[in-house]
């Protein structure tokens, strides 16, 4: 997909998403419980990989984190956890 992509971030308790698009870091921050924020970023090029960094903080209770995307002609779609990897020191945190 070349063009604009909207990302949706949902979590409790807080999270931070950073996507590097052609040398520019785009950041989406969420603080507070049980909400969704979104941002639309441009200059994506079909077939090109983009580094994504996500930071998630759990204060207590149940943990929830979800990343979704949409673009022209494609409705809001969840990015499956099976596509994520982690640099966490504890591999039990790997998703």
Coordinates of N, CA, C and O in Angstrom, one line a residue:
X1 N 0.8 -1.2 0.0 CA 0.0 0.0 0.0 C 0.9 1.2 0.0 O 1.7 1.4 0.9
X2 N 0.8 2.1 -0.9 CA 1.5 3.3 -1.0 C 0.6 4.5 -0.6 O -0.5 4.6 -1.1
X3 N 1.0 5.3 0.3 CA 0.2 6.5 0.7 C 0.0 6.6 2.2 O 1.0 6.3 3.0
X4 N -1.2 6.9 2.6 CA -1.5 7.2 4.1 C -2.0 5.9 4.7 O -2.9 5.2 4.2
X5 N -1.6 5.7 6.0 CA -2.1 4.6 6.8 C -2.5 5.2 8.2 O -1.7 6.0 8.7
X6 N -3.7 4.8 8.7 CA -4.1 5.2 10.0 C -3.8 4.1 10.9 O -4.2 2.9 10.6
X7 N -3.2 4.4 12.1 CA -3.0 3.4 13.1 C -3.8 3.7 14.3 O -4.0 4.8 14.7
X8 N -4.3 2.6 15.0 CA -5.2 2.7 16.1 C -4.5 1.9 17.3 O -4.2 0.8 17.1
X9 N -4.4 2.5 18.4 CA -3.7 1.9 19.5 C -4.7 1.9 20.7 O -5.2 2.9 21.1
X10 N -4.9 0.7 21.3 CA -5.8 0.5 22.4 C -5.0 -0.2 23.5 O -4.3 -1.2 23.2
X11 N -5.1 0.2 24.7 CA -4.5 -0.5 25.8 C -5.0 0.0 27.2 O -5.7 1.0 27.3
X12 N -4.6 -0.8 28.2 CA -4.7 -0.4 29.6 C -3.4 -0.9 30.2 O -3.0 -2.0 30.0
X13 N -2.7 -0.2 30.6 CA -2.9 1.2 31.2 C -2.3 2.3 30.3 O -2.9 3.3 30.0
X14 N -1.1 2.1 29.8 CA -0.6 3.1 28.9 C 0.4 2.5 27.9 O 0.9 1.4 28.1
X15 N 0.5 3.1 26.7 CA 1.4 2.6 25.7 C 1.9 3.7 24.8 O 1.3 4.8 24.8
X16 N 3.0 3.4 24.0 CA 3.6 4.4 23.2 C 4.0 3.6 21.9 O 4.6 2.5 22.0
X17 N 3.6 4.1 20.7 CA 3.9 3.5 19.5 C 4.8 4.4 18.6 O 4.5 5.6 18.5
X18 N 5.9 3.9 18.1 CA 6.8 4.7 17.3 C 7.0 3.9 16.0 O 7.5 2.8 16.0
X19 N 6.7 4.6 14.8 CA 7.0 4.0 13.5 C 7.9 4.9 12.7 O 7.6 6.1 12.6
X20 N 9.0 4.4 12.2 CA 9.9 5.2 11.5 C 9.5 5.0 10.0 O 9.6 4.0 9.4
X21 N 9.1 6.2 9.4 CA 8.8 6.2 8.0 C 9.7 7.1 7.3 O 9.8 8.3 7.4
X22 N 10.6 6.5 6.5 CA 11.6 7.2 5.7 C 12.4 8.2 6.5 O 12.7 9.3 6.1
X23 N 12.9 7.7 7.6 CA 13.8 8.5 8.5 C 13.1 9.4 9.5 O 13.8 10.1 10.3
X24 N 11.8 9.4 9.5 CA 11.1 10.3 10.4 C 10.3 9.4 11.4 O 9.5 8.5 11.0
X25 N 10.5 9.6 12.7 CA 9.8 8.9 13.7 C 8.4 9.5 13.9 O 8.3 10.7 14.2
X26 N 7.4 8.7 13.8 CA 6.0 9.1 14.1 C 5.6 8.4 15.4 O 5.8 7.2 15.5
X27 N 5.0 9.2 16.3 CA 4.7 8.7 17.6 C 3.3 8.9 18.0 O 2.7 9.9 17.7
X28 N 2.7 7.8 18.6 CA 1.3 7.8 19.0 C 1.4 7.4 20.5 O 1.8 6.2 20.8
X29 N 0.9 8.2 21.4 CA 1.0 7.9 22.8 C -0.4 7.8 23.4 O -1.3 8.5 23.0
X30 N -0.6 6.8 24.3 CA -1.9 6.6 25.0 C -1.6 6.5 26.5 O -0.7 5.8 26.9
X31 N -2.3 7.3 27.2 CA -2.2 7.2 28.7 C -3.6 7.2 29.3 O -4.5 7.8 28.8
X32 N -3.7 6.4 30.3 CA -5.0 6.2 30.8 C -5.6 4.8 30.4 O -5.2 4.2 29.5
X33 N -6.6 4.4 31.2 CA -7.1 3.1 31.0 C -8.2 3.0 29.9 O -9.0 3.9 29.8
X34 N -8.1 2.0 29.1 CA -9.2 1.5 28.3 C -9.7 2.5 27.2 O -10.9 2.7 27.0
X35 N -8.8 3.1 26.5 CA -9.1 4.0 25.5 C -8.4 3.7 24.2 O -7.5 2.8 24.2
X36 N -8.8 4.3 23.1 CA -8.1 4.1 21.8 C -7.8 5.5 21.3 O -8.6 6.4 21.3
X37 N -6.6 5.6 20.7 CA -6.1 6.8 20.0 C -5.7 6.4 18.6 O -5.4 5.2 18.4
X38 N -5.7 7.4 17.7 CA -5.3 7.1 16.4 C -4.6 8.2 15.7 O -4.7 9.4 16.2
X39 N -3.8 7.9 14.7 CA -3.1 8.9 13.9 C -2.9 8.4 12.5 O -2.8 7.2 12.3
X40 N -2.9 9.3 11.6 CA -2.7 9.0 10.2 C -1.4 9.6 9.7 O -1.1 10.7 9.9
X41 N -0.5 8.7 9.2 CA 0.8 9.1 8.7 C 0.9 8.8 7.2 O 0.3 7.9 6.7
X42 N 1.7 9.6 6.6 CA 1.9 9.5 5.1 C 3.2 9.0 4.7 O 4.1 8.8 5.5
X43 N 3.4 8.9 3.4 CA 4.7 8.5 2.7 C 5.0 7.0 2.9 O 6.2 6.7 2.7
X44 N 4.1 6.2 3.2 CA 4.4 4.7 3.1 C 4.5 4.3 1.7 O 3.8 4.8 0.8
X45 N 5.4 3.3 1.4 CA 5.6 2.8 0.1 C 5.4 1.3 0.1 O 5.9 0.6 1.0
X46 N 4.5 0.8 -0.8 CA 4.2 -0.6 -0.8 C 5.5 -1.5 -0.9 O 6.4 -1.2 -1.7
X47 N 5.6 -2.6 -0.2 CA 6.7 -3.5 -0.2 C 7.9 -3.1 0.7 O 8.8 -3.9 0.8
X48 N 7.8 -2.0 1.3 CA 8.9 -1.5 2.1 C 8.6 -1.8 3.6 O 7.5 -1.7 4.0
X49 N 9.6 -2.3 4.3 CA 9.5 -2.6 5.8 C 9.7 -1.3 6.6 O 10.5 -0.5 6.2
X50 N 8.9 -1.2 7.7 CA 9.1 -0.1 8.5 C 9.2 -0.5 10.0 O 8.4 -1.3 10.5
X51 N 10.3 0.0 10.7 CA 10.5 -0.4 12.1 C 9.4 0.1 12.9 O 9.0 1.3 12.8
X52 N 8.9 -0.7 13.8 CA 7.8 -0.3 14.8 C 8.3 -0.7 16.2 O 8.8 -1.8 16.4
X53 N 8.3 0.3 17.1 CA 8.6 0.1 18.5 C 7.4 0.4 19.3 O 6.7 1.4 19.1
X54 N 7.1 -0.5 20.2 CA 5.9 -0.3 21.1 C 6.4 -0.5 22.6 O 7.1 -1.4 22.9
X55 N 5.9 0.4 23.4 CA 6.2 0.3 24.8 C 4.8 0.3 25.5 O 4.0 1.1 25.3
X56 N 4.7 -0.7 26.4 CA 3.4 -1.0 27.1 C 3.7 -1.0 28.6 O 4.6 -1.6 29.1
X57 N 2.8 -0.3 29.4 CA 2.9 -0.3 30.8 C 1.7 -0.9 31.4 O 0.6 -0.4 31.1
X58 N 1.8 -1.8 32.3 CA 0.7 -2.4 33.0 C 0.8 -2.0 34.5 O 1.8 -2.3 35.1
X59 N -0.3 -1.3 35.0 CA -0.3 -0.9 36.4 C -0.9 -1.9 37.3 O -0.5 -2.1 38.4
X60 N -1.9 -2.6 36.8 CA -2.5 -3.6 37.7 C -3.8 -4.1 37.0 O -4.3 -3.5 36.0
X61 N -4.3 -5.2 37.4 CA -5.5 -5.8 36.8 C -5.2 -6.5 35.5 O -4.1 -6.9 35.3
X62 N -6.2 -6.6 34.7 CA -6.0 -7.3 33.4 C -5.2 -6.4 32.5 O -5.2 -5.2 32.5
X63 N -4.5 -7.1 31.6 CA -3.6 -6.4 30.6 C -4.3 -6.5 29.2 O -4.8 -7.6 28.8
X64 N -4.3 -5.4 28.5 CA -4.9 -5.4 27.2 C -4.0 -4.4 26.3 O -3.6 -3.3 26.7
X65 N -3.7 -4.9 25.1 CA -3.0 -4.1 24.1 C -3.4 -4.5 22.7 O -3.4 -5.7 22.5
X66 N -3.7 -3.6 21.9 CA -4.1 -3.9 20.5 C -3.6 -2.8 19.5 O -3.8 -1.7 19.8
X67 N -3.1 -3.3 18.4 CA -2.7 -2.3 17.3 C -3.5 -2.7 16.1 O -3.5 -3.8 15.7
X68 N -4.1 -1.7 15.5 CA -4.9 -1.8 14.3 C -4.5 -0.8 13.2 O -3.8 0.2 13.5
X69 N -4.9 -1.0 12.0 CA -4.6 -0.1 10.9 C -5.8 0.0 10.0 O -6.6 -0.9 9.9
X70 N -5.8 1.0 9.2 CA -6.7 1.1 8.0 C -6.1 2.1 7.0 O -5.2 2.8 7.3
X71 N -6.6 1.9 5.8 CA -6.2 2.8 4.7 C -7.3 2.8 3.7 O -8.3 2.0 3.8
X72 N -7.2 3.6 2.7 CA -8.3 3.8 1.7 C -8.7 2.4 1.1 O -7.9 1.6 0.6
X73 N -10.0 2.1 1.3 CA -10.5 0.8 0.8 C -10.4 -0.4 1.8 O -10.9 -1.5 1.5
X74 N -9.7 -0.2 2.9 CA -9.5 -1.2 3.9 C -9.9 -0.7 5.3 O -9.4 0.3 5.7
X75 N -10.9 -1.3 5.9 CA -11.4 -0.9 7.1 C -10.5 -1.3 8.3 O -9.5 -2.0 8.1
X76 N -10.8 -0.8 9.4 CA -9.9 -1.0 10.6 C -9.7 -2.5 10.8 O -10.6 -3.2 11.0
X77 N -8.4 -2.9 10.9 CA -8.0 -4.3 10.9 C -6.9 -4.5 12.0 O -6.0 -3.8 12.1
X78 N -7.1 -5.5 12.8 CA -6.2 -5.8 13.9 C -4.9 -6.5 13.3 O -5.0 -7.3 12.4
X79 N -3.7 -6.0 13.8 CA -2.5 -6.7 13.4 C -2.3 -7.8 14.3 O -2.1 -7.6 15.5
X80 N -2.3 -9.1 13.9 CA -2.2 -10.2 14.8 C -0.9 -10.3 15.6 O 0.2 -9.9 15.1
X81 N -1.0 -10.7 16.8 CA 0.1 -10.7 17.7 C 1.2 -11.7 17.2 O 2.4 -11.5 17.5
X82 N 0.8 -12.6 16.4 CA 1.8 -13.6 15.9 C 2.9 -12.9 15.0 O 3.9 -13.5 14.7
X83 N 2.6 -11.7 14.5 CA 3.5 -11.0 13.7 C 4.5 -10.2 14.5 O 5.4 -9.6 13.9
X84 N 4.4 -10.1 15.8 CA 5.3 -9.3 16.7 C 6.4 -10.1 17.2 O 6.3 -11.3 17.4
X85 N 7.6 -9.5 17.4 CA 8.7 -10.1 18.2 C 9.1 -9.1 19.2 O 8.7 -7.9 19.2
X86 N 9.9 -9.5 20.2 CA 10.3 -8.7 21.3 C 11.8 -8.7 21.5 O 12.4 -9.7 21.3
X87 N 12.3 -7.6 21.9 CA 13.7 -7.5 22.3 C 13.9 -7.7 23.8 O 14.9 -7.5 24.4
X88 N 12.8 -8.0 24.5 CA 12.8 -8.2 26.0 C 13.8 -9.2 26.4 O 13.9 -10.2 25.8
X89 N 14.4 -8.9 27.5 CA 15.4 -9.9 28.1 C 14.8 -11.2 28.5 O 15.4 -12.2 28.4
X90 N 13.5 -11.1 28.9 CA 12.8 -12.3 29.4 C 12.0 -12.8 28.2 O 11.0 -12.2 27.8
X91 N 12.3 -14.0 27.6 CA 11.6 -14.5 26.5 C 10.2 -14.8 26.8 O 9.4 -15.0 25.8
X92 N 9.8 -14.9 28.0 CA 8.4 -15.2 28.3 C 7.5 -14.0 28.0 O 6.3 -14.1 27.9
X93 N 8.1 -12.9 27.7 CA 7.4 -11.7 27.3 C 7.2 -11.6 25.8 O 6.6 -10.7 25.3
X94 N 7.9 -12.5 25.1 CA 7.8 -12.5 23.6 C 6.4 -12.8 23.1 O 5.8 -13.7 23.6
X95 N 5.9 -11.9 22.2 CA 4.6 -12.1 21.7 C 4.7 -12.3 20.2 O 5.6 -12.0 19.6

